[in-house]
Short mmCIF file of C-alpha atoms in Angstrom, two decimals:
data_model
loop_
_atom_site.label_atom_id
_atom_site.label_comp_id
_atom_site.label_asym_id
_atom_site.label_seq_id
_atom_site.Cartn_x
_atom_site.Cartn_y
_atom_site.Cartn_z
CA UNK A 1 2.21 -81.52 71.38
CA UNK A 2 2.23 -77.91 70.12
CA UNK A 3 5.75 -76.66 69.04
CA UNK A 4 5.88 -73.06 70.46
CA UNK A 5 8.31 -70.15 70.49
CA UNK A 6 8.03 -66.87 72.33
CA UNK A 7 6.77 -64.07 70.01
CA UNK A 8 8.71 -61.18 71.38
CA UNK A 9 12.24 -62.36 70.47
CA UNK A 10 10.96 -63.25 66.94
CA UNK A 11 9.58 -59.69 66.65
CA UNK A 12 12.90 -58.22 67.70
CA UNK A 13 14.66 -60.35 65.02
CA UNK A 14 12.05 -59.04 62.46
CA UNK A 15 13.10 -55.57 63.40
CA UNK A 16 16.80 -56.50 63.21
CA UNK A 17 16.51 -58.10 59.79
CA UNK A 18 14.83 -55.07 58.47
CA UNK A 19 17.38 -52.53 59.95
CA UNK A 20 20.28 -54.37 58.50
CA UNK A 21 18.61 -54.91 55.08
CA UNK A 22 18.22 -58.50 55.29
CA UNK A 23 14.56 -57.90 54.90
CA UNK A 24 13.65 -55.60 51.95
CA UNK A 25 10.54 -54.31 50.04
CA UNK A 26 9.21 -56.50 47.17
CA UNK A 27 10.98 -54.09 44.66
CA UNK A 28 14.22 -54.63 46.42
CA UNK A 29 14.61 -51.16 48.20
CA UNK A 30 15.37 -50.86 51.87
CA UNK A 31 12.70 -50.17 54.32
CA UNK A 32 12.58 -46.45 55.50
CA UNK A 33 13.83 -45.71 59.07
CA UNK A 34 10.48 -44.16 59.96
CA UNK A 35 8.78 -47.44 59.17
CA UNK A 36 11.39 -49.45 61.30
CA UNK A 37 10.67 -46.91 64.10
CA UNK A 38 7.13 -47.70 63.98
CA UNK A 39 7.86 -51.35 64.16
CA UNK A 40 9.46 -50.57 67.52
CA UNK A 41 6.40 -48.83 68.73
CA UNK A 42 4.21 -51.80 67.89
CA UNK A 43 6.75 -54.15 69.70
CA UNK A 44 6.30 -51.67 72.83
CA UNK A 45 2.69 -51.96 72.56
CA UNK A 46 2.85 -55.76 72.58
CA UNK A 47 5.09 -56.04 75.44
CA UNK A 48 2.90 -53.71 77.45
CA UNK A 49 -0.19 -55.50 76.46
CA UNK A 50 1.40 -58.81 77.53
CA UNK A 51 2.48 -57.42 80.93
CA UNK A 52 -0.76 -55.48 81.79
CA UNK A 53 -3.20 -58.08 80.53
CA UNK A 54 -1.23 -61.26 81.37
CA UNK A 55 -1.61 -62.54 77.89
CA UNK A 56 1.16 -64.96 76.86
CA UNK A 57 2.45 -64.02 73.44
CA UNK A 58 3.70 -67.20 71.67
CA UNK A 59 3.89 -68.53 68.13
CA UNK A 60 2.93 -72.21 67.31
CA UNK A 61 4.16 -74.22 64.47
CA UNK A 62 0.81 -75.04 62.71
CA UNK A 63 2.29 -77.51 60.13
CA UNK A 64 1.69 -80.63 62.16
CA UNK A 65 -1.45 -79.64 64.23
CA UNK A 66 -4.49 -81.82 64.28
CA UNK A 67 -7.83 -80.42 63.32
CA UNK A 68 -8.78 -79.87 66.96
CA UNK A 69 -5.43 -78.14 67.73
CA UNK A 70 -5.84 -75.73 64.68
CA UNK A 71 -9.34 -74.96 66.03
CA UNK A 72 -7.83 -74.03 69.36
CA UNK A 73 -4.92 -72.05 67.61
CA UNK A 74 -7.45 -70.08 65.62
CA UNK A 75 -9.36 -69.23 68.84
CA UNK A 76 -6.12 -68.08 70.50
CA UNK A 77 -5.32 -65.49 67.72
CA UNK A 78 -9.06 -64.41 67.65
CA UNK A 79 -8.74 -63.80 71.42
CA UNK A 80 -5.48 -61.94 70.87
CA UNK A 81 -6.93 -59.67 68.33
CA UNK A 82 -9.86 -58.81 70.33
CA UNK A 83 -7.94 -58.24 73.63
CA UNK A 84 -5.11 -56.34 72.01
CA UNK A 85 -7.31 -53.93 70.10
CA UNK A 86 -9.37 -53.44 73.29
CA UNK A 87 -6.15 -52.58 75.10
CA UNK A 88 -5.06 -49.96 72.59
CA UNK A 89 -8.64 -48.47 72.53
CA UNK A 90 -8.63 -48.24 76.32
CA UNK A 91 -5.32 -46.30 76.05
CA UNK A 92 -7.17 -43.70 73.92
CA UNK A 93 -6.09 -44.81 70.46
CA UNK A 94 -8.14 -44.18 67.39
CA UNK A 95 -8.99 -46.48 64.42
CA UNK A 96 -5.96 -45.22 62.24
CA UNK A 97 -3.36 -46.04 64.99
CA UNK A 98 -4.85 -49.38 65.98
CA UNK A 99 -5.17 -50.35 62.24
CA UNK A 100 -1.46 -49.49 61.73
CA UNK A 101 -0.43 -51.63 64.66
CA UNK A 102 -2.55 -54.44 63.23
CA UNK A 103 -1.18 -53.99 59.68
CA UNK A 104 2.60 -54.37 61.14
CA UNK A 105 1.62 -57.57 62.97
CA UNK A 106 0.24 -58.99 59.68
CA UNK A 107 3.49 -58.00 58.04
CA UNK A 108 5.40 -59.67 60.85
CA UNK A 109 3.33 -62.92 60.32
CA UNK A 110 4.18 -62.82 56.46
CA UNK A 111 7.87 -62.32 57.51
CA UNK A 112 7.81 -65.49 59.68
CA UNK A 113 6.18 -67.44 56.71
CA UNK A 114 8.35 -66.12 53.89
CA UNK A 115 11.64 -65.28 55.49
CA UNK A 116 11.81 -67.72 58.41
CA UNK A 117 9.86 -70.71 56.82
CA UNK A 118 7.57 -70.89 59.83
CA UNK A 119 4.04 -71.87 59.07
CA UNK A 120 1.78 -70.23 61.54
CA UNK A 121 -1.57 -71.13 60.06
CA UNK A 122 -2.09 -67.67 58.42
CA UNK A 123 -4.37 -66.64 61.23
CA UNK A 124 -3.30 -63.17 60.77
CA UNK A 125 -5.85 -63.14 57.95
CA UNK A 126 -8.44 -62.89 60.71
CA UNK A 127 -7.13 -59.57 61.92
CA UNK A 128 -9.15 -56.58 60.60
CA UNK A 129 -7.23 -53.47 59.68
CA UNK A 130 -9.37 -50.47 60.55
CA UNK A 131 -9.15 -47.20 58.88
CA UNK A 132 -10.67 -43.90 59.43
CA UNK A 133 -11.16 -40.71 57.35
CA UNK A 134 -9.72 -37.81 59.17
CA UNK A 135 -11.07 -34.30 58.45
CA UNK A 136 -9.21 -32.48 55.72
CA UNK A 137 -7.87 -29.08 57.15
CA UNK A 138 -6.70 -26.71 54.49
CA UNK A 139 -6.31 -22.92 54.02
CA UNK A 140 -8.92 -21.34 51.90
CA UNK A 141 -7.74 -19.34 48.72
CA UNK A 142 -8.35 -16.20 50.60
CA UNK A 143 -6.31 -17.18 53.71
CA UNK A 144 -3.41 -18.38 51.35
CA UNK A 145 -3.62 -15.07 49.48
CA UNK A 146 -3.39 -13.13 52.71
CA UNK A 147 -0.12 -14.99 53.79
CA UNK A 148 1.44 -14.40 50.25
CA UNK A 149 0.58 -10.78 49.84
CA UNK A 150 -0.12 -8.95 52.97
CA UNK A 151 3.05 -7.03 53.73
CA UNK A 152 1.91 -5.43 56.95
CA UNK A 153 1.23 -8.79 58.42
CA UNK A 154 4.69 -9.98 57.21
CA UNK A 155 6.53 -7.05 58.62
CA UNK A 156 4.84 -7.80 61.99
CA UNK A 157 6.57 -11.14 62.28
CA UNK A 158 9.90 -11.99 63.76
CA UNK A 159 12.62 -12.94 61.16
CA UNK A 160 12.13 -16.58 62.30
CA UNK A 161 8.40 -16.71 61.79
CA UNK A 162 8.80 -14.89 58.55
CA UNK A 163 11.08 -17.60 57.14
CA UNK A 164 8.57 -20.34 58.32
CA UNK A 165 5.69 -18.47 56.76
CA UNK A 166 7.53 -18.24 53.52
CA UNK A 167 8.30 -22.04 53.57
CA UNK A 168 4.73 -22.83 54.38
CA UNK A 169 3.52 -20.64 51.40
CA UNK A 170 6.06 -22.28 49.10
CA UNK A 171 4.77 -25.77 50.15
CA UNK A 172 1.16 -24.64 49.98
CA UNK A 173 1.92 -23.57 46.12
CA UNK A 174 3.98 -26.67 45.16
CA UNK A 175 2.26 -29.40 47.26
CA UNK A 176 5.68 -30.68 48.48
CA UNK A 177 5.93 -32.66 51.62
CA UNK A 178 8.07 -31.41 54.54
CA UNK A 179 10.68 -33.95 54.03
CA UNK A 180 11.03 -32.83 50.33
CA UNK A 181 11.09 -29.14 51.04
CA UNK A 182 14.06 -29.18 53.18
CA UNK A 183 16.07 -31.38 50.83
CA UNK A 184 15.68 -28.79 47.95
CA UNK A 185 19.09 -27.23 46.72
CA UNK A 186 19.69 -24.84 43.91
CA UNK A 187 19.97 -27.80 41.43
CA UNK A 188 16.30 -28.42 41.90
CA UNK A 189 15.52 -24.99 40.33
CA UNK A 190 15.60 -24.40 36.64
CA UNK A 191 15.17 -21.30 34.60
CA UNK A 192 13.80 -21.40 30.99
CA UNK A 193 13.70 -17.98 29.71
CA UNK A 194 11.58 -15.87 31.97
CA UNK A 195 10.11 -18.86 33.58
CA UNK A 196 11.33 -20.84 36.69
CA UNK A 197 10.52 -24.57 37.13
CA UNK A 198 10.99 -26.78 40.26
CA UNK A 199 12.21 -30.43 39.38
CA UNK A 200 12.47 -33.18 41.90
CA UNK A 201 12.00 -36.74 42.88
CA UNK A 202 9.76 -37.36 45.93
CA UNK A 203 11.55 -38.97 48.77
CA UNK A 204 8.46 -40.76 49.78
CA UNK A 205 6.87 -41.89 46.55
CA UNK A 206 9.90 -41.67 44.21
CA UNK A 207 7.68 -39.88 41.68
CA UNK A 208 9.25 -37.11 39.63
CA UNK A 209 7.67 -33.83 39.37
CA UNK A 210 8.30 -30.70 37.22
CA UNK A 211 6.44 -27.71 38.48
CA UNK A 212 6.30 -24.25 37.11
CA UNK A 213 6.58 -21.53 39.80
CA UNK A 214 4.63 -18.39 40.24
CA UNK A 215 6.59 -15.12 40.73
CA UNK A 216 6.02 -14.98 44.65
CA UNK A 217 7.52 -18.44 44.92
CA UNK A 218 10.48 -17.55 42.77
CA UNK A 219 10.88 -14.54 45.12
CA UNK A 220 10.95 -16.83 48.07
CA UNK A 221 13.67 -18.90 46.52
CA UNK A 222 15.83 -15.93 45.61
CA UNK A 223 15.50 -14.77 49.19
CA UNK A 224 16.83 -17.89 50.71
CA UNK A 225 18.96 -19.56 47.96
CA UNK A 226 22.58 -20.28 49.42
CA UNK A 227 25.76 -19.52 47.69
CA UNK A 228 26.75 -23.21 47.94
CA UNK A 229 24.62 -25.37 45.54
CA UNK A 230 25.09 -28.33 47.79
CA UNK A 231 23.40 -26.69 50.89
CA UNK A 232 19.53 -26.85 51.30
CA UNK A 233 17.71 -23.74 50.15
CA UNK A 234 15.61 -23.44 53.30
CA UNK A 235 18.35 -24.64 55.80
CA UNK A 236 17.48 -27.05 58.57
CA UNK A 237 14.52 -26.82 60.81
CA UNK A 238 13.11 -29.61 63.01
CA UNK A 239 9.43 -30.65 62.37
CA UNK A 240 8.49 -29.84 65.92
CA UNK A 241 9.61 -26.26 65.72
CA UNK A 242 8.20 -25.95 62.29
CA UNK A 243 4.83 -26.92 63.33
CA UNK A 244 4.94 -24.82 66.49
CA UNK A 245 5.75 -21.80 64.52
CA UNK A 246 3.02 -22.59 62.20
CA UNK A 247 0.49 -22.41 65.03
CA UNK A 248 1.76 -19.14 66.12
CA UNK A 249 1.70 -17.69 62.75
CA UNK A 250 -1.92 -18.76 62.37
CA UNK A 251 -2.94 -17.29 65.62
CA UNK A 252 -1.24 -14.03 64.62
CA UNK A 253 -3.11 -14.15 61.18
CA UNK A 254 -6.34 -14.46 63.05
CA UNK A 255 -7.17 -17.89 61.88
CA UNK A 256 -8.87 -18.70 65.37
CA UNK A 257 -12.09 -19.84 64.20
CA UNK A 258 -13.33 -22.77 66.59
CA UNK A 259 -13.52 -26.06 64.72
CA UNK A 260 -14.97 -29.38 65.47
CA UNK A 261 -12.39 -32.35 65.28
CA UNK A 262 -13.90 -35.81 64.66
CA UNK A 263 -12.07 -39.20 65.13
CA UNK A 264 -13.22 -42.77 65.05
CA UNK A 265 -12.86 -45.70 67.40
CA UNK A 266 -14.21 -49.14 66.30
CA UNK A 267 -15.95 -47.29 63.42
CA UNK A 268 -17.94 -44.89 65.52
CA UNK A 269 -17.40 -41.18 64.98
CA UNK A 270 -16.73 -39.05 68.12
CA UNK A 271 -16.12 -35.37 68.55
CA UNK A 272 -12.72 -34.63 70.13
CA UNK A 273 -12.51 -32.23 73.00
CA UNK A 274 -9.13 -31.99 74.58
CA UNK A 275 -9.85 -28.82 76.74
CA UNK A 276 -12.78 -26.89 77.93
CA UNK A 277 -12.02 -24.39 75.14
CA UNK A 278 -12.77 -25.10 71.64
CA UNK A 279 -10.01 -26.06 69.37
CA UNK A 280 -9.05 -23.33 67.02
CA UNK A 281 -8.24 -23.62 63.30
CA UNK A 282 -4.47 -22.33 64.10
CA UNK A 283 -4.14 -25.07 66.68
CA UNK A 284 -4.34 -27.80 63.96
CA UNK A 285 -1.99 -26.03 61.48
CA UNK A 286 0.90 -28.25 60.75
CA UNK A 287 3.31 -29.22 57.87
CA UNK A 288 0.57 -31.68 56.48
CA UNK A 289 -1.56 -28.65 55.56
CA UNK A 290 0.95 -27.64 52.81
CA UNK A 291 0.30 -30.35 50.56
CA UNK A 292 -3.40 -30.64 51.35
CA UNK A 293 -3.82 -26.88 50.55
CA UNK A 294 -1.98 -26.93 47.25
CA UNK A 295 -4.00 -29.77 45.98
CA UNK A 296 -7.52 -28.48 47.15
CA UNK A 297 -6.56 -24.92 45.84
CA UNK A 298 -5.77 -26.24 42.47
CA UNK A 299 -9.06 -28.22 42.33
CA UNK A 300 -11.06 -25.14 43.72
CA UNK A 301 -9.63 -22.71 41.18
CA UNK A 302 -10.59 -25.07 38.24
CA UNK A 303 -7.49 -27.10 37.29
CA UNK A 304 -8.66 -30.37 35.81
CA UNK A 305 -8.34 -33.56 38.20
CA UNK A 306 -5.90 -35.40 35.91
CA UNK A 307 -3.40 -32.49 35.97
CA UNK A 308 -3.58 -32.09 39.61
CA UNK A 309 -3.01 -35.79 40.13
CA UNK A 310 0.18 -35.48 37.81
CA UNK A 311 1.52 -32.58 40.00
CA UNK A 312 0.66 -34.18 43.33
CA UNK A 313 1.86 -37.73 42.44
CA UNK A 314 -1.35 -39.35 42.98
CA UNK A 315 -2.12 -42.38 40.71
CA UNK A 316 -5.47 -42.75 38.87
CA UNK A 317 -6.30 -45.56 41.35
CA UNK A 318 -5.73 -43.49 44.46
CA UNK A 319 -8.79 -43.36 46.69
CA UNK A 320 -7.17 -40.67 48.94
CA UNK A 321 -7.32 -38.21 46.11
CA UNK A 322 -11.08 -38.33 46.07
CA UNK A 323 -11.22 -36.90 49.47
CA UNK A 324 -9.54 -33.72 48.12
CA UNK A 325 -12.09 -33.64 45.18
CA UNK A 326 -15.01 -33.89 47.70
CA UNK A 327 -13.63 -31.33 49.96
CA UNK A 328 -13.15 -29.00 46.95
CA UNK A 329 -16.67 -29.54 45.77
CA UNK A 330 -18.02 -28.90 49.26
CA UNK A 331 -16.03 -25.57 49.41
CA UNK A 332 -17.46 -24.56 45.93
CA UNK A 333 -21.06 -25.49 46.96
CA UNK A 334 -20.67 -23.13 50.01
CA UNK A 335 -19.41 -20.24 47.58
CA UNK A 336 -22.20 -20.81 45.27
CA UNK A 337 -24.77 -20.68 47.99
CA UNK A 338 -23.40 -17.23 49.14
CA UNK A 339 -23.99 -16.08 45.49
CA UNK A 340 -27.47 -17.54 45.35
CA UNK A 341 -28.49 -16.07 48.72
CA UNK A 342 -27.67 -12.65 47.41
CA UNK A 343 -29.70 -13.19 44.22
CA UNK A 344 -32.68 -14.38 46.21
CA UNK A 345 -33.02 -10.91 48.00
CA UNK A 346 -35.00 -8.42 45.83
#
């Protein structure tokens, strides 16, 4: 007879052990609060799935199962994967979100095996983690130069929007993530002769960066640096308000070109239309655009890839970096085509 235990209490213990530091990363570091929060979302999805679909969630001890019982257990987890992913897709989720849920469930199974000494049969290996390549949206060099240099536009903004615009420009120049920008203090800025450098360790990747700053970025720093070296240079601003302000800035700057957004479900690409009106470029502006714009701008303007990787913190084996290279090449191809079209007219 199979020895079984309810899955949900075990998943709650998995989250609790992660929160208290009983469960750590392989390198001994504590797991980030955002990751733990995502575990909670997966638990909510599992509970909702079980309730709505009437699917019993349980874990069996597979160490003493007969060959027939092992086959039955394997079929149970195959069915779970099919039904659970179908449930998420019907809710309107896309491949990245569904894949992230499945990845967390696989981590949970490894926790049961390695931390709780529960042999479940390793059926989580049957779970396929889907991923999708989301379109990269970045400012063109011309759009970025407009935000940097156009004083008439700057004067038309409210003080609050002007500050968000300056922070955004700083991020588009340095390639910093939102989480890193708002942790900067005066200690992260260093002057060597006439030159200024930004030095920091990324909160997310722990990689160290030492970036030379252009004059306009130094001017932004001078404008907002506090008298107290312990205070953040750019103060405090919620991510929601930062992104909301960015969309308004983009609209005022005229970045209203309609764009097509594509997402994937079960590997199939679909165009996303949320309203009757077309999605505008400014509607998709967010904090993520800073880092992406910085990387692609450096590539577009001719900096060698290995140096851009050093600034961005991408490893040589990083596959995500190739997306930026591809985008930059596409942009350059379009610009070259414009030149060629002018040469073809006689």
